[in-house]
Amino acid sequence: MNGLLILPSYTEYFHLTTATVGLNNAASWIGAIVGALAMQPVADVLGRKRGILVASLITIAGVALQAGAQHIAMFVVARVVVGFGSAISNASAPVLLAELLPARTRGRVLGIFFSCFYVGSLVSAIVNYGSRNIQSTWSWRLPSLLQFIPSFLALCLLPFVPESPRWLISKGQDAHAKEILYIMQGSAATPNTENDNDSTSAAEAALRDIKSTMQREEAAYPRNAWRELLATPPNRRRLLILVSFGTMISTLGNFVISYYLKRILDQAGVADADAQLRINVGLNCWCFLAAAAYGDTDNQAGIYSTIAVIFLFQGFYSFAITPTTSLFPSEIAQYKLRAAGIAVFRFFDSGFGLLCSFAMGYAMEGAWLALLPC
């Protein structure tokens, strides 16, 4: 959305105002809020893999609507659908990783998982920059359409990804779970060897450990996942952390940069669209690879200071917060509460994201200045 808002063809086609800019930004959060209500049933009932499948199909449908949008209402509905699909994936994908990976690598990989958000942002920024000179609505329709690629890749790769052994065990599919645990030992391609026997023994031991842990959890937490979140003091503390963390990540200030970079740059004196798109590319490079870029106006000291602070803030946020958004919610709760806990986290993240989508647009227009005391 940062890139699209910089493109004149996009803003002029929809005749955007402060209200409709906020609505376009908020639409994906509306979908995410609704999707948060479906996260736990989809991930726990259909399974982690099918959850990713459902999320990918929904997202592709939303992308098609967005790319073909003829008016603002169609664009907003499309963004709601994309937000809903993204929410489902945010429950299924990190949970699947958490339940497949061994403890020694789980934290590192889950941290990398959401950090790759910036890979997508960087690609998006480059695509927007490359499409800026297309003399038609395809300058914004093409970046919208290319959003289908990650979901398409997920659909292509999903047949080769194993299901969560914990989910399979919870559904009584112990033999399938054991096969996956065996494959995860890394010796499936060398049967009838000593390594193969070791892997089989390790898979059987892992299966017993997982079943034992799940049985203890079931005995300790016999109610449904939503009731258990409130049933005991430890779980209430987990719930408090999930609520506060979900609220925090949308209210630390990064939201303004993520959705209203154009207005920040306008106010700083960088009004040229090409310069703004270059800064958008550079900022995403910095967030993932610590690169930099800047614009050019008369007030050089003010410009450089503003952009330097933006880069510093985003760098620290990316280092400290971004990796934990997929790692912490997945790790803090037991198996039975994991999907429900992530749903709570995402509900509050999306709720405050929705609030900021509207509030920040008006705040940056100066509409709130009249409400402040002299």
Coordinates of C-alpha atoms in Angstrom, one line a residue:
M1 CA 0.0 0.0 0.0
N2 CA 2.9 2.3 0.6
G3 CA 4.0 1.9 -3.0
L4 CA 0.5 2.2 -4.4
L5 CA -0.2 5.4 -2.6
I6 CA 2.9 6.9 -4.1
L7 CA 1.7 6.1 -7.7
P8 CA -0.3 9.0 -9.1
S9 CA -2.2 6.6 -11.4
Y10 CA -3.6 4.8 -8.3
T11 CA -4.6 7.9 -6.3
E12 CA -6.1 9.6 -9.3
Y13 CA -8.0 6.6 -10.6
F14 CA -9.8 6.2 -7.2
H15 CA -10.0 10.0 -6.4
L16 CA -8.7 9.2 -3.0
T17 CA -9.4 11.4 0.0
T18 CA -8.1 11.1 3.6
A19 CA -11.1 8.9 4.4
T20 CA -10.7 6.6 1.4
V21 CA -7.0 6.3 1.9
G22 CA -7.7 5.2 5.5
L23 CA -10.4 2.8 4.3
N24 CA -8.1 1.2 1.7
N25 CA -5.4 0.7 4.4
A26 CA -7.9 -0.5 6.9
A27 CA -9.6 -3.0 4.7
S28 CA -7.0 -5.7 5.1
W29 CA -7.2 -5.3 8.9
I30 CA -10.9 -5.8 8.7
G31 CA -10.3 -9.0 6.9
A32 CA -7.7 -10.0 9.4
I33 CA -10.0 -9.4 12.4
V34 CA -12.7 -11.6 10.8
G35 CA -10.0 -14.1 9.9
A36 CA -8.7 -14.2 13.5
L37 CA -12.1 -15.7 14.5
A38 CA -11.5 -18.5 12.0
M39 CA -7.8 -19.1 12.7
Q40 CA -8.2 -21.7 15.5
P41 CA -11.0 -23.8 13.9
V42 CA -9.2 -24.0 10.5
A43 CA -5.8 -24.8 12.0
D44 CA -7.1 -27.3 14.6
V45 CA -9.9 -28.9 12.6
L46 CA -8.6 -29.0 9.0
G47 CA -4.9 -29.2 9.9
R48 CA -1.9 -27.0 9.4
K49 CA -1.4 -28.0 5.8
R50 CA -5.0 -27.6 4.8
G51 CA -5.0 -24.3 6.6
I52 CA -2.2 -23.0 4.3
L53 CA -4.1 -24.4 1.3
V54 CA -7.3 -22.5 2.3
A55 CA -5.3 -19.3 3.0
S56 CA -3.6 -19.5 -0.4
L57 CA -6.8 -20.0 -2.3
I58 CA -8.6 -17.2 -0.5
T59 CA -5.7 -14.8 -1.0
I60 CA -5.5 -15.6 -4.7
A61 CA -9.2 -14.8 -5.0
G62 CA -8.7 -11.5 -3.2
V63 CA -5.7 -10.6 -5.4
A64 CA -7.7 -11.2 -8.6
L65 CA -10.4 -8.9 -7.3
Q66 CA -7.9 -6.2 -6.4
A67 CA -6.1 -6.3 -9.7
G68 CA -9.5 -6.0 -11.5
A69 CA -11.0 -3.4 -9.3
Q70 CA -13.2 -0.9 -11.1
H71 CA -14.1 1.3 -8.2
I72 CA -13.2 1.9 -4.6
A73 CA -15.8 -0.5 -3.2
M74 CA -14.4 -3.4 -5.2
F75 CA -10.9 -2.5 -4.2
V76 CA -11.8 -2.4 -0.5
V77 CA -13.7 -5.8 -0.7
A78 CA -10.6 -7.3 -2.4
R79 CA -8.3 -6.0 0.4
V80 CA -10.7 -7.5 3.0
V81 CA -10.5 -10.9 1.3
V82 CA -6.7 -10.7 1.1
G83 CA -6.6 -9.8 4.8
F84 CA -8.8 -12.7 5.7
G85 CA -6.5 -15.1 3.7
S86 CA -3.4 -13.7 5.3
A87 CA -4.9 -14.1 8.8
I88 CA -5.5 -17.8 8.1
S89 CA -1.9 -18.3 7.0
N90 CA -0.6 -16.5 10.1
A91 CA -2.2 -19.3 12.2
S92 CA -1.3 -22.3 10.1
A93 CA 2.2 -21.6 8.7
P94 CA 4.1 -20.7 11.9
V95 CA 2.3 -23.4 13.9
L96 CA 3.3 -26.0 11.3
L97 CA 7.0 -24.8 11.5
A98 CA 6.9 -24.8 15.3
E99 CA 5.6 -28.4 15.3
L100 CA 7.9 -29.8 12.7
L101 CA 11.2 -28.3 13.7
P102 CA 13.5 -29.6 16.4
A103 CA 13.9 -27.4 19.4
R104 CA 17.6 -26.6 18.6
T105 CA 16.6 -24.8 15.3
R106 CA 13.0 -23.8 16.0
G107 CA 13.6 -20.4 17.4
R108 CA 16.0 -19.3 14.7
V109 CA 13.8 -20.5 11.8
L110 CA 10.6 -19.0 13.2
G111 CA 12.5 -15.7 13.7
I112 CA 13.6 -15.8 10.0
F113 CA 10.1 -16.7 9.0
F114 CA 8.4 -13.4 9.7
S115 CA 11.6 -11.4 9.0
C116 CA 11.1 -12.5 5.4
F117 CA 8.2 -10.1 5.5
Y118 CA 10.8 -7.6 4.3
V119 CA 11.7 -9.7 1.4
G120 CA 8.1 -9.4 0.2
S121 CA 8.1 -5.7 1.0
L122 CA 11.3 -5.2 -0.9
V123 CA 10.0 -7.1 -4.0
S124 CA 6.8 -5.0 -3.8
A125 CA 8.7 -1.8 -3.6
I126 CA 10.9 -2.7 -6.6
V127 CA 7.8 -3.7 -8.6
N128 CA 6.1 -0.4 -7.8
Y129 CA 9.2 1.4 -8.8
G130 CA 9.4 -0.5 -12.1
S131 CA 5.8 0.0 -12.9
R132 CA 5.7 3.8 -12.2
N133 CA 6.1 4.7 -15.9
I134 CA 3.3 2.5 -17.3
Q135 CA 0.9 4.9 -18.9
S136 CA -2.3 3.2 -17.8
T137 CA -4.0 1.7 -14.7
W138 CA -1.6 -1.3 -15.1
S139 CA 0.9 0.8 -13.2
W140 CA -1.0 -0.2 -10.1
R141 CA -2.9 -3.3 -11.3
L142 CA 0.4 -5.1 -12.1
P143 CA 1.8 -4.8 -8.6
S144 CA -1.7 -5.8 -7.3
L145 CA -1.8 -8.9 -9.6
L146 CA 1.8 -10.0 -8.7
Q147 CA 0.6 -10.6 -5.1
F148 CA -0.6 -14.0 -6.2
I149 CA 2.9 -15.4 -6.7
P150 CA 3.6 -16.3 -3.0
S151 CA 0.3 -18.0 -2.7
F152 CA 0.8 -19.8 -6.0
L153 CA 4.3 -21.0 -4.9
A154 CA 2.7 -22.2 -1.6
L155 CA 0.2 -24.3 -3.6
C156 CA 3.0 -25.8 -5.7
L157 CA 5.2 -26.7 -2.7
L158 CA 2.5 -27.8 -0.3
P159 CA 2.3 -31.4 -1.6
F160 CA 6.0 -31.8 -0.6
V161 CA 5.5 -30.4 2.9
P162 CA 4.7 -32.9 5.8
E163 CA 1.8 -32.3 8.1
S164 CA 2.3 -31.6 11.8
P165 CA 3.0 -34.8 13.7
R166 CA 1.3 -33.4 16.7
W167 CA -1.9 -32.6 14.7
L168 CA -1.8 -36.2 13.2
I169 CA -1.4 -37.7 16.7
S170 CA -4.3 -35.6 18.0
K171 CA -6.4 -37.2 15.2
G172 CA -5.3 -40.7 15.9
Q173 CA -3.0 -41.0 12.9
D174 CA 0.0 -42.3 14.8
A175 CA 1.4 -44.3 11.8
H176 CA 1.5 -41.3 9.6
A177 CA 3.0 -39.2 12.4
K178 CA 5.7 -41.8 12.9
E179 CA 6.5 -41.8 9.2
I180 CA 7.0 -38.0 9.2
L181 CA 9.1 -38.1 12.4
Y182 CA 11.2 -40.7 10.7
I183 CA 11.7 -38.6 7.6
M184 CA 12.6 -35.6 9.7
Q185 CA 15.5 -37.6 11.1
G186 CA 17.2 -37.3 7.7
S187 CA 17.9 -40.9 6.9
A188 CA 14.9 -41.9 4.9
A189 CA 16.9 -42.3 1.7
T190 CA 19.3 -45.0 3.2
P191 CA 17.2 -48.0 4.3
N192 CA 18.6 -51.2 5.8
T193 CA 21.5 -49.4 7.4
E194 CA 22.6 -48.7 10.9
N195 CA 21.6 -45.1 10.4
D196 CA 18.1 -46.2 9.3
N197 CA 17.7 -48.2 12.5
D198 CA 18.8 -45.3 14.6
S199 CA 16.3 -43.0 12.8
T200 CA 13.5 -45.5 13.3
S201 CA 14.3 -45.7 17.0
A202 CA 14.5 -41.9 17.2
A203 CA 11.1 -41.6 15.5
E204 CA 9.5 -44.1 17.8
A205 CA 11.0 -42.3 20.8
A206 CA 9.8 -38.9 19.5
L207 CA 6.3 -40.3 18.9
R208 CA 6.2 -41.6 22.5
D209 CA 7.4 -38.3 23.9
I210 CA 4.9 -36.3 21.9
K211 CA 2.0 -38.6 22.8
S212 CA 3.0 -38.5 26.5
T213 CA 3.3 -34.7 26.5
M214 CA -0.1 -34.3 24.7
Q215 CA -1.8 -36.7 27.2
R216 CA -0.4 -34.8 30.1
E217 CA -1.6 -31.5 28.6
E218 CA -5.1 -33.0 27.9
A219 CA -5.3 -34.2 31.5
A220 CA -4.2 -30.8 32.8
Y221 CA -6.4 -28.8 30.4
P222 CA -9.5 -30.8 29.6
R223 CA -11.7 -27.9 28.5
N224 CA -11.8 -26.4 25.0
A225 CA -8.9 -24.1 24.0
W226 CA -10.8 -20.9 24.5
R227 CA -12.0 -21.7 28.0
E228 CA -8.5 -23.0 29.0
L229 CA -7.0 -19.6 28.1
L230 CA -8.9 -18.2 31.1
A231 CA -9.0 -21.3 33.3
T232 CA -5.7 -21.2 35.2
P233 CA -3.3 -18.4 36.4
P234 CA -0.5 -19.5 34.1
N235 CA -2.8 -19.4 31.1
R236 CA -4.2 -16.1 32.1
R237 CA -0.7 -14.7 32.2
R238 CA -0.1 -16.2 28.7
L239 CA -3.3 -14.5 27.5
L240 CA -2.2 -11.2 29.0
I241 CA 1.1 -11.4 27.2
L242 CA -0.6 -12.3 23.9
V243 CA -3.0 -9.4 24.2
S244 CA -0.4 -6.8 25.2
F245 CA 2.1 -8.0 22.5
G246 CA -0.6 -7.9 19.8
T247 CA -1.6 -4.4 20.9
M248 CA 2.0 -3.3 21.0
I249 CA 3.2 -4.2 17.6
S250 CA 0.6 -1.9 15.9
T251 CA 1.1 1.1 18.3
L252 CA 4.9 1.5 18.5
G253 CA 5.0 3.9 15.6
N254 CA 6.1 1.6 12.8
F255 CA 2.5 1.6 11.5
V256 CA 2.9 5.2 10.3
I257 CA 6.0 4.4 8.3
S258 CA 4.5 1.2 6.9
Y259 CA 1.3 2.8 5.6
Y260 CA 1.9 6.5 5.4
L261 CA 5.5 6.8 4.2
K262 CA 4.3 9.1 1.3
R263 CA 2.8 11.6 3.7
I264 CA 5.9 11.6 5.9
L265 CA 8.1 12.3 2.9
D266 CA 5.7 14.9 1.6
Q267 CA 5.9 16.7 4.9
A268 CA 9.7 16.3 5.0
G269 CA 9.9 18.0 1.6
V270 CA 10.4 15.0 -0.6
A271 CA 7.5 15.4 -3.0
D272 CA 8.9 13.7 -6.2
A273 CA 7.2 10.3 -6.7
D274 CA 10.4 8.7 -8.1
A275 CA 12.4 9.8 -5.1
Q276 CA 9.7 8.5 -2.8
L277 CA 9.7 5.1 -4.5
R278 CA 13.5 5.0 -4.3
I279 CA 13.3 5.7 -0.5
N280 CA 10.7 3.0 -0.2
V281 CA 13.0 0.5 -1.9
G282 CA 15.9 1.6 0.2
L283 CA 14.0 1.4 3.4
N284 CA 13.0 -2.2 2.8
C285 CA 16.6 -3.0 1.9
W286 CA 17.7 -1.5 5.2
C287 CA 15.1 -3.4 7.1
F288 CA 16.4 -6.7 5.7
L289 CA 20.0 -5.9 4.7
A290 CA 20.8 -2.5 6.3
A291 CA 20.9 -0.5 3.0
A292 CA 19.9 3.2 2.6
A293 CA 18.5 5.7 0.2
Y294 CA 17.5 9.3 0.3
G295 CA 15.7 12.1 -1.7
D296 CA 16.7 15.5 -2.7
T297 CA 15.2 18.9 -1.8
D298 CA 16.4 22.3 -0.8
N299 CA 16.3 21.7 3.0
Q300 CA 19.0 19.0 3.0
A301 CA 19.6 19.0 6.8
G302 CA 15.9 18.5 7.6
I303 CA 15.5 15.9 4.9
Y304 CA 18.5 13.8 5.9
S305 CA 17.5 14.0 9.6
T306 CA 14.0 12.9 9.0
I307 CA 14.9 10.0 6.8
A308 CA 17.8 9.0 9.1
V309 CA 15.4 8.7 12.0
I310 CA 13.0 6.7 9.9
F311 CA 15.8 4.3 9.0
L312 CA 17.1 4.0 12.6
F313 CA 13.6 3.4 14.0
Q314 CA 12.7 0.7 11.4
G315 CA 16.1 -0.9 11.9
F316 CA 15.7 -1.3 15.6
Y317 CA 12.1 -2.4 15.2
S318 CA 13.1 -5.0 12.7
F319 CA 15.8 -6.3 14.9
A320 CA 13.8 -6.5 18.1
I321 CA 10.2 -7.0 17.2
T322 CA 9.7 -8.4 13.7
P323 CA 11.2 -11.9 14.4
T324 CA 9.3 -12.4 17.6
T325 CA 5.9 -11.8 16.0
S326 CA 5.8 -15.4 14.7
L327 CA 8.2 -16.9 17.2
F328 CA 6.7 -15.7 20.5
P329 CA 3.0 -16.5 20.0
S330 CA 3.8 -19.9 18.6
E331 CA 6.1 -20.8 21.5
I332 CA 4.3 -19.4 24.5
A333 CA 1.3 -21.7 24.5
Q334 CA 1.0 -25.5 24.7
Y335 CA -0.1 -27.5 21.7
K336 CA -3.8 -27.4 22.6
L337 CA -3.8 -23.6 23.1
R338 CA -1.4 -22.7 20.3
A339 CA -3.8 -21.9 17.5
A340 CA -6.2 -20.1 19.9
G341 CA -3.4 -18.1 21.4
I342 CA -2.2 -16.9 17.9
A343 CA -5.8 -16.0 17.1
V344 CA -6.0 -13.8 20.2
F345 CA -2.6 -12.2 19.3
R346 CA -3.6 -11.5 15.7
F347 CA -7.1 -10.2 16.7
F348 CA -5.6 -7.5 18.9
D349 CA -2.8 -6.8 16.4
S350 CA -5.4 -6.4 13.6
G351 CA -7.9 -4.4 15.8
F352 CA -5.3 -1.8 16.7
G353 CA -4.1 -1.9 13.1
L354 CA -7.6 -1.0 12.0
L355 CA -7.8 1.8 14.5
C356 CA -4.5 3.3 13.4
S357 CA -5.4 3.0 9.7
F358 CA -8.1 5.6 10.1
A359 CA -6.6 7.7 12.9
M360 CA -3.2 8.2 11.4
G361 CA -4.6 9.4 8.1
Y362 CA -6.5 12.2 9.8
A363 CA -3.8 12.9 12.3
M364 CA -1.2 13.5 9.5
E365 CA -3.7 15.8 7.6
G366 CA -3.7 18.0 10.7
A367 CA -7.4 17.5 11.4
W368 CA -6.7 16.8 15.1
L369 CA -4.7 20.0 15.6
A370 CA -7.9 21.8 16.2
L371 CA -8.7 19.5 19.2
L372 CA -5.4 20.3 20.9
P373 CA -5.3 23.1 23.6
C374 CA -3.4 26.2 22.6

